[in-house]
DNA sequence: CTCCTAAACGTTACATGATAACAATGCAAG
DNA sequence: CTTGCATTGTTATCATGTAACGTTTAGGAG
């Protein structure tokens, strides 16, 4: 459990599908991510306020992205806020602090499963069958000399192993 | 001129910046892309109608992406249409036929400089300094076995060589 | 050439996604 | 305590994208 998922995926890319596409102990999955978020914030001084913490928990419920307004609906139902900026600010905080990522193709957000694994240039595998999204590590090959890359967006849409097998 | 830019960039990635980031004969750049678009459409039976052709020309004016409403403003000024669906339909046609691409990070569209170079899984280098975008070829490494990739979005934001050198 | 059909176009209305701006509140350092 | 700054609450508005439906047009069948 000490190995990064994105690294282990690299090491034996041929064997194991990412955790998000497999049945797994999701409770400990969530607990680990929350734990990591807490310690990251404690370390950096970032304030994981109630709304921010709750949004992270909501995002962590499934390995699938949620739109800002989906998150907002949840917050509203729980009395934590009803106006767009509430959701966007919390999501912005999480993204800025590496606790969540934005999926550009979907205009949606997903919790980072391993926020303490630093320096990750994340790539996302988006299954159009089940809607799950797995975060893996990607390095772009062949960037021309002279272009200084600051941020990358790498997203692949397709079918996960389970959805490929399933009878349509 | 027979070599694909995206291939040549791969072959000597260390030497030449992509054309979009260099001064070049842009008129012939445009002429080539229009030529390629014409023959692709002739071949496939797709109809490059006046609005569609004009939108492609507009996108080709610079190696930079334009939002749908920017394009629409141009069309409106020329009396070619004033309602969003006009722009979105033309852009959709161009994207579907490989004559333009959508840049997800920017909610914007850019003309494909080499639409006849087939099978391209394009990647985009986005310069935040000058706003130019270069299209290069990218293959994603290390996709886990079992995930069937259908479409990719690969975008890198940063600074092109010229903008890195320029004194802020 | 005429008729027919499918594609393209024009327009209305709406859905969805995101942010600017400012007032009110909480909170911690000095 | 008080002063400053981050956070929150709220309003209003902007930006992006699409469903739906009627009309026009191009181009092939007869
Ligand atoms: Zn899980
Ligand atoms: Zn799936
Ligand atoms: Zn050019
Ligand atoms: Zn530049």
Tab-separated table of C-alpha atoms in Angstrom, chain B residues 57-166:
chain	number	residue	atom	x	y	z
B	57	UNK	CA	-10.785	30.850	-43.155
B	58	UNK	CA	-11.443	32.880	-40.033
B	59	UNK	CA	-9.900	30.211	-37.817
B	60	UNK	CA	-6.923	30.036	-40.140
B	61	UNK	CA	-6.142	33.723	-39.828
B	62	UNK	CA	-3.904	33.058	-36.869
B	63	UNK	CA	-2.452	30.102	-35.079
B	64	UNK	CA	-4.620	30.823	-32.126
B	65	UNK	CA	-7.931	29.487	-30.930
B	66	UNK	CA	-11.182	31.423	-31.133
B	67	UNK	CA	-14.303	31.040	-29.050
B	68	UNK	CA	-17.537	30.178	-30.798
B	69	UNK	CA	-18.927	33.611	-30.038
B	70	UNK	CA	-15.849	35.317	-31.431
B	71	UNK	CA	-16.383	33.443	-34.654
B	72	UNK	CA	-20.056	34.309	-34.547
B	73	UNK	CA	-19.256	38.010	-34.178
B	74	UNK	CA	-17.188	37.812	-37.359
B	75	UNK	CA	-19.948	36.008	-39.203
B	76	UNK	CA	-22.475	38.559	-38.011
B	77	UNK	CA	-20.302	41.443	-39.181
B	78	UNK	CA	-20.183	39.831	-42.615
B	79	UNK	CA	-23.891	39.104	-42.746
B	80	UNK	CA	-23.412	35.374	-42.651
B	81	UNK	CA	-25.391	34.667	-39.499
B	82	UNK	CA	-25.994	36.062	-36.061
B	83	UNK	CA	-27.380	33.258	-33.914
B	84	UNK	CA	-25.234	30.832	-31.884
B	85	UNK	CA	-26.326	27.687	-33.724
B	86	UNK	CA	-24.891	29.088	-36.932
B	87	UNK	CA	-21.420	29.225	-35.447
B	88	UNK	CA	-21.725	26.005	-33.489
B	89	UNK	CA	-22.967	24.079	-36.503
B	90	UNK	CA	-20.160	25.271	-38.722
B	91	UNK	CA	-17.583	24.577	-36.026
B	92	UNK	CA	-19.124	21.170	-35.414
B	93	UNK	CA	-18.819	20.348	-39.084
B	94	UNK	CA	-15.182	21.382	-39.175
B	95	UNK	CA	-14.350	19.391	-36.059
B	96	UNK	CA	-16.238	16.319	-37.256
B	97	UNK	CA	-14.330	16.406	-40.501
B	98	UNK	CA	-10.943	16.924	-38.927
B	99	UNK	CA	-10.551	20.440	-40.294
B	100	UNK	CA	-10.530	22.039	-36.869
B	101	UNK	CA	-10.050	20.972	-33.291
B	102	UNK	CA	-11.509	21.982	-29.995
B	103	UNK	CA	-9.173	23.166	-27.243
B	104	UNK	CA	-10.882	22.021	-24.076
B	105	UNK	CA	-8.921	24.185	-21.676
B	106	UNK	CA	-9.986	27.281	-23.540
B	107	UNK	CA	-13.466	26.384	-24.730
B	108	UNK	CA	-12.212	27.406	-28.115
B	109	UNK	CA	-11.516	26.134	-31.598
B	110	UNK	CA	-8.482	26.158	-33.841
B	111	UNK	CA	-7.995	25.216	-37.464
B	112	UNK	CA	-6.027	22.076	-38.136
B	113	UNK	CA	-2.925	23.070	-40.092
B	114	UNK	CA	-2.558	19.679	-41.802
B	115	UNK	CA	-5.947	18.040	-42.079
B	116	UNK	CA	-4.783	15.559	-44.686
B	117	UNK	CA	-2.167	14.064	-42.379
B	118	UNK	CA	-4.420	11.347	-41.155
B	119	UNK	CA	-4.672	9.355	-38.009
B	120	UNK	CA	-3.456	12.227	-36.009
B	121	UNK	CA	-4.106	12.172	-32.306
B	122	UNK	CA	-3.341	15.821	-31.905
B	123	UNK	CA	-1.685	17.446	-28.914
B	124	UNK	CA	-1.642	21.183	-28.411
B	125	UNK	CA	1.018	23.463	-27.015
B	126	UNK	CA	-0.648	26.578	-25.702
B	127	UNK	CA	1.542	29.618	-25.104
B	128	UNK	CA	0.079	31.783	-22.371
B	129	UNK	CA	2.349	34.604	-23.477
B	130	UNK	CA	1.360	35.186	-27.059
B	131	UNK	CA	-1.758	33.035	-27.188
B	132	UNK	CA	-0.459	30.943	-30.050
B	133	UNK	CA	-1.261	27.274	-30.163
B	134	UNK	CA	0.826	24.682	-31.981
B	135	UNK	CA	-0.562	21.323	-32.962
B	136	UNK	CA	1.829	18.433	-32.630
B	137	UNK	CA	1.426	14.688	-32.615
B	138	UNK	CA	1.229	12.799	-29.370
B	139	UNK	CA	0.754	9.225	-28.385
B	140	UNK	CA	-0.124	8.474	-24.817
B	141	UNK	CA	2.299	6.084	-23.160
B	142	UNK	CA	1.352	3.582	-20.520
B	143	UNK	CA	-2.370	3.188	-20.876
B	144	UNK	CA	-3.303	0.266	-18.639
B	145	UNK	CA	-4.200	-2.907	-20.459
B	146	UNK	CA	-7.929	-3.264	-20.710
B	147	UNK	CA	-8.807	0.375	-21.134
B	148	UNK	CA	-9.824	0.944	-24.718
B	149	UNK	CA	-8.981	4.516	-25.667
B	150	UNK	CA	-11.324	6.120	-28.177
B	151	UNK	CA	-10.430	9.788	-28.006
B	152	UNK	CA	-7.713	11.778	-26.337
B	153	UNK	CA	-7.347	15.325	-25.138
B	154	UNK	CA	-3.738	16.380	-24.738
B	155	UNK	CA	-3.003	20.009	-24.041
B	156	UNK	CA	0.076	21.608	-22.517
B	157	UNK	CA	0.075	25.202	-21.364
B	158	UNK	CA	3.300	27.113	-20.971
B	159	UNK	CA	5.603	29.500	-22.750
B	160	UNK	CA	6.908	29.190	-26.267
B	161	UNK	CA	10.579	29.798	-26.962
B	162	UNK	CA	10.035	33.366	-28.123
B	163	UNK	CA	7.962	34.279	-25.094
B	164	UNK	CA	10.446	32.639	-22.735
B	165	UNK	CA	13.220	34.790	-24.159
B	166	UNK	CA	11.275	38.016	-24.319
